[in-house]
Amino acid sequence: HVAYISARNPDGKRWRCHGRMLAFAPRARLAPPPPPETPTALPLAMLTLLSLRDFAVVRAAELRFGAGMTVISGETGAGKSLLVDALLWLSGARADPGMVRAGAPRAELAAEFSLDDAPDAAVWLAENELDDDGHCQLRRVVKADGGSKAWI
């Protein structure tokens, strides 16, 4: 464990203490940061629905999200990370059949995204005949024996 302490002496030099070593360094003159560039907003699809069935300890759950920011909070063990895992599975992460609820033949996950603010995604889906009236639906089924299928 190394402690880092930084202070200035009356001469303007910085005192640095790393554990037992003490060193002097002159005060650095920093140039002001450059002005921020004009931010370019990335088009993002908005998650509007997340549905879980027989996933981990969840028998069935459906979450509908409204416009704006949604905060999911809760105590340790409440299942927040299960929601993240579900989104990872839906986005193509390797599925672990051990996450299928005990005694269930398969886990089913679904998500729906609004593409109102993601015109490039809407165009791509339309070009690939996967469009659904301004929405994108993802579905994933993972069997307890290890098989997995995904749909857009």
PDB file of C-alpha atoms in Angstrom:
ATOM      1  CA  HIS A   1       0.000   0.000   0.000  1.00  0.00           C
ATOM      2  CA  VAL A   2       1.479   3.361  -1.044  1.00  0.00           C
ATOM      3  CA  ALA A   3       0.021   6.667   0.100  1.00  0.00           C
ATOM      4  CA  TYR A   4       0.188   9.683  -2.205  1.00  0.00           C
ATOM      5  CA  ILE A   5       0.195  13.119  -0.634  1.00  0.00           C
ATOM      6  CA  SER A   6       0.565  16.332  -2.592  1.00  0.00           C
ATOM      7  CA  ALA A   7       0.943  19.819  -1.104  1.00  0.00           C
ATOM      8  CA  ARG A   8       2.630  23.105  -2.002  1.00  0.00           C
ATOM      9  CA  ASN A   9       5.287  24.795   0.050  1.00  0.00           C
ATOM     10  CA  PRO A  10       5.498  28.617   0.282  1.00  0.00           C
ATOM     11  CA  ASP A  11       7.987  28.741  -2.648  1.00  0.00           C
ATOM     12  CA  GLY A  12       5.396  27.253  -5.024  1.00  0.00           C
ATOM     13  CA  LYS A  13       7.123  23.910  -5.280  1.00  0.00           C
ATOM     14  CA  ARG A  14       5.022  20.811  -4.875  1.00  0.00           C
ATOM     15  CA  TRP A  15       5.915  18.334  -2.167  1.00  0.00           C
ATOM     16  CA  ARG A  16       5.179  14.765  -3.088  1.00  0.00           C
ATOM     17  CA  CYS A  17       5.265  11.950  -0.645  1.00  0.00           C
ATOM     18  CA  HIS A  18       5.063   8.364  -1.882  1.00  0.00           C
ATOM     19  CA  GLY A  19       5.214   6.159   1.169  1.00  0.00           C
ATOM     20  CA  ARG A  20       8.508   7.171   2.813  1.00  0.00           C
ATOM     21  CA  MET A  21      10.049   9.116  -0.070  1.00  0.00           C
ATOM     22  CA  LEU A  22       9.721  12.901  -0.216  1.00  0.00           C
ATOM     23  CA  ALA A  23      10.565  14.853  -3.364  1.00  0.00           C
ATOM     24  CA  PHE A  24      10.230  18.423  -4.642  1.00  0.00           C
ATOM     25  CA  ALA A  25       8.810  19.256  -8.052  1.00  0.00           C
ATOM     26  CA  PRO A  26       8.331  22.740  -9.513  1.00  0.00           C
ATOM     27  CA  ARG A  27       4.767  23.900 -10.050  1.00  0.00           C
ATOM     28  CA  ALA A  28       3.694  22.984 -13.539  1.00  0.00           C
ATOM     29  CA  ARG A  29       2.101  25.679 -15.675  1.00  0.00           C
ATOM     30  CA  LEU A  30      -0.684  24.095 -17.648  1.00  0.00           C
ATOM     31  CA  ALA A  31      -2.166  25.596 -20.781  1.00  0.00           C
ATOM     32  CA  PRO A  32      -5.930  26.039 -20.683  1.00  0.00           C
ATOM     33  CA  PRO A  33      -7.801  23.162 -22.250  1.00  0.00           C
ATOM     34  CA  PRO A  34      -8.833  23.602 -25.873  1.00  0.00           C
ATOM     35  CA  PRO A  35     -12.425  24.647 -26.447  1.00  0.00           C
ATOM     36  CA  PRO A  36     -14.734  21.661 -26.700  1.00  0.00           C
ATOM     37  CA  GLU A  37     -15.606  20.532 -30.174  1.00  0.00           C
ATOM     38  CA  THR A  38     -19.190  20.642 -31.232  1.00  0.00           C
ATOM     39  CA  PRO A  39     -20.568  17.378 -29.920  1.00  0.00           C
ATOM     40  CA  THR A  40     -22.067  15.083 -32.472  1.00  0.00           C
ATOM     41  CA  ALA A  41     -24.994  13.230 -31.027  1.00  0.00           C
ATOM     42  CA  LEU A  42     -24.946   9.544 -31.760  1.00  0.00           C
ATOM     43  CA  PRO A  43     -28.342   8.201 -32.743  1.00  0.00           C
ATOM     44  CA  LEU A  44     -29.435   5.727 -30.117  1.00  0.00           C
ATOM     45  CA  ALA A  45     -32.294   3.288 -30.103  1.00  0.00           C
ATOM     46  CA  MET A  46     -34.428   3.563 -26.980  1.00  0.00           C
ATOM     47  CA  LEU A  47     -35.175   0.392 -25.030  1.00  0.00           C
ATOM     48  CA  THR A  48     -38.946   0.315 -24.510  1.00  0.00           C
ATOM     49  CA  LEU A  49     -39.568  -3.266 -23.351  1.00  0.00           C
ATOM     50  CA  LEU A  50     -37.573  -6.045 -21.706  1.00  0.00           C
ATOM     51  CA  SER A  51     -39.221  -9.411 -21.150  1.00  0.00           C
ATOM     52  CA  LEU A  52     -37.709 -12.378 -19.277  1.00  0.00           C
ATOM     53  CA  ARG A  53     -39.070 -15.886 -18.866  1.00  0.00           C
ATOM     54  CA  ASP A  54     -37.348 -18.697 -16.961  1.00  0.00           C
ATOM     55  CA  PHE A  55     -34.113 -16.721 -16.798  1.00  0.00           C
ATOM     56  CA  ALA A  56     -31.952 -17.433 -13.703  1.00  0.00           C
ATOM     57  CA  VAL A  57     -34.315 -17.067 -10.732  1.00  0.00           C
ATOM     58  CA  VAL A  58     -36.947 -15.107 -12.690  1.00  0.00           C
ATOM     59  CA  ARG A  59     -40.035 -17.091 -13.658  1.00  0.00           C
ATOM     60  CA  ALA A  60     -41.523 -14.216 -15.667  1.00  0.00           C
ATOM     61  CA  ALA A  61     -40.996 -10.457 -15.742  1.00  0.00           C
ATOM     62  CA  GLU A  62     -41.834  -7.683 -18.156  1.00  0.00           C
ATOM     63  CA  LEU A  63     -40.439  -4.172 -17.837  1.00  0.00           C
ATOM     64  CA  ARG A  64     -41.774  -1.271 -19.888  1.00  0.00           C
ATOM     65  CA  PHE A  65     -39.610   1.823 -20.110  1.00  0.00           C
ATOM     66  CA  GLY A  66     -40.924   5.312 -20.814  1.00  0.00           C
ATOM     67  CA  ALA A  67     -39.209   8.265 -22.418  1.00  0.00           C
ATOM     68  CA  GLY A  68     -36.292   9.805 -20.569  1.00  0.00           C
ATOM     69  CA  MET A  69     -33.833   8.265 -18.189  1.00  0.00           C
ATOM     70  CA  THR A  70     -34.692   5.188 -16.164  1.00  0.00           C
ATOM     71  CA  VAL A  71     -32.726   4.290 -13.047  1.00  0.00           C
ATOM     72  CA  ILE A  72     -32.798   0.749 -11.726  1.00  0.00           C
ATOM     73  CA  SER A  73     -31.696   0.528  -8.128  1.00  0.00           C
ATOM     74  CA  GLY A  74     -32.007  -1.983  -5.350  1.00  0.00           C
ATOM     75  CA  GLU A  75     -30.220  -3.891  -2.657  1.00  0.00           C
ATOM     76  CA  THR A  76     -27.487  -6.406  -3.323  1.00  0.00           C
ATOM     77  CA  GLY A  77     -29.034  -9.539  -4.768  1.00  0.00           C
ATOM     78  CA  ALA A  78     -32.175  -7.791  -6.008  1.00  0.00           C
ATOM     79  CA  GLY A  79     -31.473  -8.784  -9.629  1.00  0.00           C
ATOM     80  CA  LYS A  80     -30.100  -5.623 -11.251  1.00  0.00           C
ATOM     81  CA  SER A  81     -27.232  -7.494 -12.881  1.00  0.00           C
ATOM     82  CA  LEU A  82     -29.684 -10.079 -14.258  1.00  0.00           C
ATOM     83  CA  LEU A  83     -31.201  -7.310 -16.373  1.00  0.00           C
ATOM     84  CA  VAL A  84     -27.760  -6.443 -17.722  1.00  0.00           C
ATOM     85  CA  ASP A  85     -27.063 -10.129 -18.403  1.00  0.00           C
ATOM     86  CA  ALA A  86     -30.364 -10.390 -20.276  1.00  0.00           C
ATOM     87  CA  LEU A  87     -29.432  -7.422 -22.472  1.00  0.00           C
ATOM     88  CA  LEU A  88     -26.025  -8.971 -23.120  1.00  0.00           C
ATOM     89  CA  TRP A  89     -27.625 -12.253 -24.197  1.00  0.00           C
ATOM     90  CA  LEU A  90     -30.001 -10.348 -26.471  1.00  0.00           C
ATOM     91  CA  SER A  91     -27.084  -8.503 -28.043  1.00  0.00           C
ATOM     92  CA  GLY A  92     -25.298 -11.740 -28.906  1.00  0.00           C
ATOM     93  CA  ALA A  93     -23.128 -12.574 -25.901  1.00  0.00           C
ATOM     94  CA  ARG A  94     -22.357 -16.241 -25.341  1.00  0.00           C
ATOM     95  CA  ALA A  95     -25.286 -17.830 -23.538  1.00  0.00           C
ATOM     96  CA  ASP A  96     -24.735 -20.014 -20.495  1.00  0.00           C
ATOM     97  CA  PRO A  97     -27.344 -22.801 -20.238  1.00  0.00           C
ATOM     98  CA  GLY A  98     -26.768 -22.695 -16.478  1.00  0.00           C
ATOM     99  CA  MET A  99     -28.737 -19.432 -16.457  1.00  0.00           C
ATOM    100  CA  VAL A 100     -31.929 -21.252 -17.469  1.00  0.00           C
ATOM    101  CA  ARG A 101     -34.179 -21.394 -14.392  1.00  0.00           C
ATOM    102  CA  ALA A 102     -33.966 -24.738 -12.607  1.00  0.00           C
ATOM    103  CA  GLY A 103     -36.584 -27.156 -13.912  1.00  0.00           C
ATOM    104  CA  ALA A 104     -37.402 -25.070 -17.009  1.00  0.00           C
ATOM    105  CA  PRO A 105     -36.695 -26.426 -20.504  1.00  0.00           C
ATOM    106  CA  ARG A 106     -35.530 -23.040 -21.838  1.00  0.00           C
ATOM    107  CA  ALA A 107     -35.126 -19.343 -21.080  1.00  0.00           C
ATOM    108  CA  GLU A 108     -36.801 -16.794 -23.339  1.00  0.00           C
ATOM    109  CA  LEU A 109     -35.710 -13.169 -23.534  1.00  0.00           C
ATOM    110  CA  ALA A 110     -37.133 -10.360 -25.631  1.00  0.00           C
ATOM    111  CA  ALA A 111     -36.489  -6.649 -26.013  1.00  0.00           C
ATOM    112  CA  GLU A 112     -38.084  -3.939 -28.086  1.00  0.00           C
ATOM    113  CA  PHE A 113     -36.381  -0.733 -29.136  1.00  0.00           C
ATOM    114  CA  SER A 114     -37.882   2.433 -30.555  1.00  0.00           C
ATOM    115  CA  LEU A 115     -35.909   3.653 -33.563  1.00  0.00           C
ATOM    116  CA  ASP A 116     -37.316   7.196 -33.628  1.00  0.00           C
ATOM    117  CA  ASP A 117     -33.860   8.636 -32.834  1.00  0.00           C
ATOM    118  CA  ALA A 118     -31.874   6.051 -34.814  1.00  0.00           C
ATOM    119  CA  PRO A 119     -32.675   6.573 -38.504  1.00  0.00           C
ATOM    120  CA  ASP A 120     -29.545   4.728 -39.682  1.00  0.00           C
ATOM    121  CA  ALA A 121     -30.605   1.623 -37.777  1.00  0.00           C
ATOM    122  CA  ALA A 122     -34.126   1.906 -39.202  1.00  0.00           C
ATOM    123  CA  VAL A 123     -32.716   2.109 -42.740  1.00  0.00           C
ATOM    124  CA  TRP A 124     -30.470  -0.919 -42.180  1.00  0.00           C
ATOM    125  CA  LEU A 125     -33.369  -2.957 -40.809  1.00  0.00           C
ATOM    126  CA  ALA A 126     -35.567  -1.954 -43.768  1.00  0.00           C
ATOM    127  CA  GLU A 127     -32.825  -2.854 -46.270  1.00  0.00           C
ATOM    128  CA  ASN A 128     -32.585  -6.301 -44.677  1.00  0.00           C
ATOM    129  CA  GLU A 129     -36.383  -6.705 -44.488  1.00  0.00           C
ATOM    130  CA  LEU A 130     -36.306  -6.694 -40.693  1.00  0.00           C
ATOM    131  CA  ASP A 131     -38.202  -3.444 -40.125  1.00  0.00           C
ATOM    132  CA  ASP A 132     -41.269  -3.313 -37.930  1.00  0.00           C
ATOM    133  CA  ASP A 133     -42.867   0.128 -38.154  1.00  0.00           C
ATOM    134  CA  GLY A 134     -40.089   2.089 -36.429  1.00  0.00           C
ATOM    135  CA  HIS A 135     -39.285  -0.593 -33.872  1.00  0.00           C
ATOM    136  CA  CYS A 136     -36.712  -3.325 -33.539  1.00  0.00           C
ATOM    137  CA  GLN A 137     -37.484  -6.499 -31.648  1.00  0.00           C
ATOM    138  CA  LEU A 138     -34.817  -8.900 -30.434  1.00  0.00           C
ATOM    139  CA  ARG A 139     -35.603 -12.363 -29.136  1.00  0.00           C
ATOM    140  CA  ARG A 140     -33.363 -15.092 -27.770  1.00  0.00           C
ATOM    141  CA  VAL A 141     -34.210 -18.597 -26.631  1.00  0.00           C
ATOM    142  CA  VAL A 142     -31.611 -20.641 -24.762  1.00  0.00           C
ATOM    143  CA  LYS A 143     -32.365 -24.290 -24.062  1.00  0.00           C
ATOM    144  CA  ALA A 144     -31.314 -25.931 -20.824  1.00  0.00           C
ATOM    145  CA  ASP A 145     -29.401 -28.535 -22.853  1.00  0.00           C
ATOM    146  CA  GLY A 146     -27.269 -25.826 -24.488  1.00  0.00           C
ATOM    147  CA  GLY A 147     -29.001 -24.954 -27.763  1.00  0.00           C
ATOM    148  CA  SER A 148     -29.627 -21.294 -28.567  1.00  0.00           C
ATOM    149  CA  LYS A 149     -31.535 -19.315 -31.208  1.00  0.00           C
ATOM    150  CA  ALA A 150     -31.799 -15.568 -31.777  1.00  0.00           C
ATOM    151  CA  TRP A 151     -34.132 -13.428 -33.885  1.00  0.00           C
ATOM    152  CA  ILE A 152     -34.291  -9.801 -35.014  1.00  0.00           C
TER     153      ILE A 152
END
